[in-house]
mmCIF file of C-alpha atoms in Angstrom:
data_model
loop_
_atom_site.group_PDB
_atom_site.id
_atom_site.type_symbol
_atom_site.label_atom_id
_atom_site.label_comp_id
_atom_site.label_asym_id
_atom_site.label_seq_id
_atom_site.Cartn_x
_atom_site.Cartn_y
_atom_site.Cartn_z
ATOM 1 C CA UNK I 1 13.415 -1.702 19.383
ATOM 2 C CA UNK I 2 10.456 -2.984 20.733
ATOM 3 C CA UNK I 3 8.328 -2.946 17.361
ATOM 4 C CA UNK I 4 11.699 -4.792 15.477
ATOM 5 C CA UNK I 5 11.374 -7.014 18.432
ATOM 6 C CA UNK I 6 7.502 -7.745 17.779
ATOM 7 C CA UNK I 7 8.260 -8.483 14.221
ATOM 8 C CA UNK I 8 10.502 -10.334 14.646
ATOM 9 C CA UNK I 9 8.515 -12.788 16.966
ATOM 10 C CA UNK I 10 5.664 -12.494 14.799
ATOM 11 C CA UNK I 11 8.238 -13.977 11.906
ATOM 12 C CA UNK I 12 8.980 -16.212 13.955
ATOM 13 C CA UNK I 13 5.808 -17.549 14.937
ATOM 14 C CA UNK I 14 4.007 -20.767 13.629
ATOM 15 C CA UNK I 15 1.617 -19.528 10.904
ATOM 16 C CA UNK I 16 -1.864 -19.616 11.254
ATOM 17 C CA UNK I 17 -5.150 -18.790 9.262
ATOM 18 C CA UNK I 18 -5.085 -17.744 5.545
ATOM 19 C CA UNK I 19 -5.108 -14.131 5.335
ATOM 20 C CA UNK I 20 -6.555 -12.102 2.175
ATOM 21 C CA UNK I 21 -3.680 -12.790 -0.125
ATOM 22 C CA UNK I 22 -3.749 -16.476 0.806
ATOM 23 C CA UNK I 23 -0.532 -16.411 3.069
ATOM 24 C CA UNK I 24 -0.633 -18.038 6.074
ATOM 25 C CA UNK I 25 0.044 -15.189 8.925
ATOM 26 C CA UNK I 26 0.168 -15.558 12.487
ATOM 27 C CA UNK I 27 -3.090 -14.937 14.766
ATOM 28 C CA UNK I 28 -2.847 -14.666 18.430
ATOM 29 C CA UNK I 29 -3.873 -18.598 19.345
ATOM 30 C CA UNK I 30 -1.031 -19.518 17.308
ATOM 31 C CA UNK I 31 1.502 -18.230 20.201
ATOM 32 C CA UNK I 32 -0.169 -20.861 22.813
ATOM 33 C CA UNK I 33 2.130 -22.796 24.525
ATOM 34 C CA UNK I 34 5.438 -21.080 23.377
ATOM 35 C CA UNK I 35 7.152 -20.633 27.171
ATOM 36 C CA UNK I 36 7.007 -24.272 26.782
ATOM 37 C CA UNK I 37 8.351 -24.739 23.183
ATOM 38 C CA UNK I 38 10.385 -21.652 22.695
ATOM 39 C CA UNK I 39 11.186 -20.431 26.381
ATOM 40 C CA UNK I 40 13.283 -17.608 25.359
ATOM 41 C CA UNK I 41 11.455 -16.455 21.999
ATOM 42 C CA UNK I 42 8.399 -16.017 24.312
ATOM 43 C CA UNK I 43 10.735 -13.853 26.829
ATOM 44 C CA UNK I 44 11.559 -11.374 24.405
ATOM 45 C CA UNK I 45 8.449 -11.322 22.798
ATOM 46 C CA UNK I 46 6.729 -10.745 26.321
ATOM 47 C CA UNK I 47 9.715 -8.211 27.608
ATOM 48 C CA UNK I 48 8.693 -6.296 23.826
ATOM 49 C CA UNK I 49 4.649 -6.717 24.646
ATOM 50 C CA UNK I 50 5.199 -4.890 27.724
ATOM 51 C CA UNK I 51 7.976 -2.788 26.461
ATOM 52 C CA UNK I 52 5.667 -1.150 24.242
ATOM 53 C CA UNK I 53 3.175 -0.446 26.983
ATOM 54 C CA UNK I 54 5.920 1.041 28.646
ATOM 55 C CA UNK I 55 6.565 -1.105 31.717
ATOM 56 C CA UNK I 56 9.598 -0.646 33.908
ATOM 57 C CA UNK I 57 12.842 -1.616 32.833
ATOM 58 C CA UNK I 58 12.369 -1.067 28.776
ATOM 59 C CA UNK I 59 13.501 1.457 27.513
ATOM 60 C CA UNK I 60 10.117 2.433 26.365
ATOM 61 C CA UNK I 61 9.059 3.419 29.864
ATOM 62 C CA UNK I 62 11.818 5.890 29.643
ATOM 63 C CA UNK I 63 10.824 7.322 26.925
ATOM 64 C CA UNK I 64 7.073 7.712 28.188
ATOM 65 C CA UNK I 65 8.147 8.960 31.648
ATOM 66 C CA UNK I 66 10.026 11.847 29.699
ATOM 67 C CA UNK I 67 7.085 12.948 26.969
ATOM 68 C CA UNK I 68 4.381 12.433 29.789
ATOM 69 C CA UNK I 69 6.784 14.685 32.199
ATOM 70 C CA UNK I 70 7.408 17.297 29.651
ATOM 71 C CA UNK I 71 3.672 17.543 28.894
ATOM 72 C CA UNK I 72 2.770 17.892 32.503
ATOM 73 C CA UNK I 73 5.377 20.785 33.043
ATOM 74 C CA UNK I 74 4.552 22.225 29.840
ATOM 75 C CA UNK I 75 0.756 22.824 31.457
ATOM 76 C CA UNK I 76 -0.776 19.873 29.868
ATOM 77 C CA UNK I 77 -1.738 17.757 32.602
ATOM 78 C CA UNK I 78 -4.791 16.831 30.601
ATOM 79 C CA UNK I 79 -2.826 15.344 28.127
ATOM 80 C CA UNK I 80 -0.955 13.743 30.110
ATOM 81 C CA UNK I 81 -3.572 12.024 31.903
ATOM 82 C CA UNK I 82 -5.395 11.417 28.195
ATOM 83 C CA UNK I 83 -2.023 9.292 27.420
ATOM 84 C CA UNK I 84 -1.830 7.283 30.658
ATOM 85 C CA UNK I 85 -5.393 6.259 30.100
ATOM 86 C CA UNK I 86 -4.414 4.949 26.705
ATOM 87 C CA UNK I 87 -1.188 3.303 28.102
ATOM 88 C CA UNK I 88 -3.503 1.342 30.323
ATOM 89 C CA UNK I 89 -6.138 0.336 27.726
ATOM 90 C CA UNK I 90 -3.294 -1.225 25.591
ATOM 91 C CA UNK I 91 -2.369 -3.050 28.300
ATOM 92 C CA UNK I 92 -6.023 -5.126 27.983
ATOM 93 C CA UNK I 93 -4.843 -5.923 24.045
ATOM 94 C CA UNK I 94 -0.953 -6.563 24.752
ATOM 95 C CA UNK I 95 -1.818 -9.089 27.821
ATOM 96 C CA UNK I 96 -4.344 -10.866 25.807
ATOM 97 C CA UNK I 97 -1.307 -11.678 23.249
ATOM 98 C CA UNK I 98 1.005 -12.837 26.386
ATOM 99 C CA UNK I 99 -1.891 -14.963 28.271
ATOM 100 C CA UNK I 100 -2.065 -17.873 25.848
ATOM 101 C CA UNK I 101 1.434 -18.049 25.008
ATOM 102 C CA UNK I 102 2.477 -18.201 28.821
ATOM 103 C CA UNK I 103 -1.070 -20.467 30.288
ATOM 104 C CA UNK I 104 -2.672 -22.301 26.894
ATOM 105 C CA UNK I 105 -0.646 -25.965 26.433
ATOM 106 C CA UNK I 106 -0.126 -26.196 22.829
ATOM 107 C CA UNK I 107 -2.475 -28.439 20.944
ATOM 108 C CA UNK I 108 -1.733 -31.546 20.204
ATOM 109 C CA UNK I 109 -0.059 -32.112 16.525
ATOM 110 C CA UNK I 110 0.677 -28.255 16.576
ATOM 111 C CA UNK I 111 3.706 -27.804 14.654
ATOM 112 C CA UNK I 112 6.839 -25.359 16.992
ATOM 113 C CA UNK I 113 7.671 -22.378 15.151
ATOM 114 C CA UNK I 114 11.051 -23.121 13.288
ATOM 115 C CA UNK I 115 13.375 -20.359 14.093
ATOM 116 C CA UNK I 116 15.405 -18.263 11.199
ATOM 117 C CA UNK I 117 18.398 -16.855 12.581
ATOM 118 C CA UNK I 118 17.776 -13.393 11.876
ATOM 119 C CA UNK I 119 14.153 -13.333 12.991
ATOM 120 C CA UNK I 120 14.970 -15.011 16.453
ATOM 121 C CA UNK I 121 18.600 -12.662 16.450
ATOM 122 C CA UNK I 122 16.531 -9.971 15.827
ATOM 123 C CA UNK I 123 13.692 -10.717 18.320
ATOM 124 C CA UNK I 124 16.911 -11.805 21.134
ATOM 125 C CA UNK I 125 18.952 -8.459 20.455
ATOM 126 C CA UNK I 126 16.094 -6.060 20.338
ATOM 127 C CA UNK I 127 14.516 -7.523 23.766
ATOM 128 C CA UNK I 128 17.637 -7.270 25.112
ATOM 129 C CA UNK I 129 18.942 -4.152 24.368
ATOM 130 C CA UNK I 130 15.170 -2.281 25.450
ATOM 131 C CA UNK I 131 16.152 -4.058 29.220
ATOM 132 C CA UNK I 132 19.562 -2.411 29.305
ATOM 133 C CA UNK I 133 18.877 1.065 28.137
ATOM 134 C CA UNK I 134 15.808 0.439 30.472
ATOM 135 C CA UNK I 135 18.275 -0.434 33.356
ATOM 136 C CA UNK I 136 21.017 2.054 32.003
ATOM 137 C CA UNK I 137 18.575 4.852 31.633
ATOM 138 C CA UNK I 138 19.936 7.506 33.889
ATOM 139 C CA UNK I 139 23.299 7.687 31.991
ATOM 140 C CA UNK I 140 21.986 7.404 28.582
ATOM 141 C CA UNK I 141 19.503 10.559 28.758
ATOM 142 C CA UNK I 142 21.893 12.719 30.519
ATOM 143 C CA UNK I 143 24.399 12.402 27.557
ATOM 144 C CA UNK I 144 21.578 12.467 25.363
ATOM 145 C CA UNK I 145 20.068 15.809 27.244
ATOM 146 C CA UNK I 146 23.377 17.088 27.126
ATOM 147 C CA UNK I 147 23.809 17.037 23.363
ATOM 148 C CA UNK I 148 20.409 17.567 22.533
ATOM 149 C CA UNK I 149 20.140 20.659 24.498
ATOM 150 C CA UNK I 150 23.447 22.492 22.770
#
């Protein structure tokens, strides 16, 4: 959920510098300013930023709690440890994609991203749903434990 949901903010994004094939695609300077233009595109794409560092309540945090639980039981502490250390060193890259688009005013003459509908549905949905499963956690894994472990 949280990669459809970084897509589909990237989509929606205002485009930026020419890439290789010419296309204009989105760089990180082009999200400055968007809590201003697009309040709640920049929500979701921060609550799927941090979901995929796996902050509390995404669902993502979940699913890291579990794997990093099950390798420390399973006698691999060290691994364990190896992926928390990478959790926090993607944390450097994922805030430096949420600092402009939450602090940097957008420049003058900067055009707002136009929204599709299925690119800001998409972005909307998937941020939302990671939150809920994030909140509803506790109930979701026990029926999935339960079926899982039959």
């Amino acid at each position: 959920m949280a990669s459809a949901d970084a897509w589909a903010d990237t989509c929606a994004a205002p485009r930026g510098a020419r890439g290789a094939r010419g296309a204009r695609e989105p760089v990180r300077h082009d999200y400055r300013g968007l809590a201003r233009t697009e309040p709640v595109l920049a929500a979701a794409l921060i609550v799927c930023l941090l979901g995929l560092v796996g902050t509390p309540p995404t669902a993502v945090f979940l699913g890291k709690l579990e794997v990093f639980s099950a390798a420390f039981d399973g006698g691999y502490a060290w691994l364990a440890a190896v992926a928390a250390v990478n959790t926090v060193a993607s944390l450097f890259y994922y805030l430096r994609w949420i600092a402009p688009t939450v602090t940097t005013p957008r420049t003058t003459g900067a055009r707002p991203p136009r929204l599709t509908r299925t690119a800001a549905g998409t972005a909307y949905g998937a941020a939302a749903l990671s939150v809920v499963l994030g909140v509803a956690g506790g109930p979701v894994l026990g029926v999935l434990d339960g079926a899982l472990a039959r």
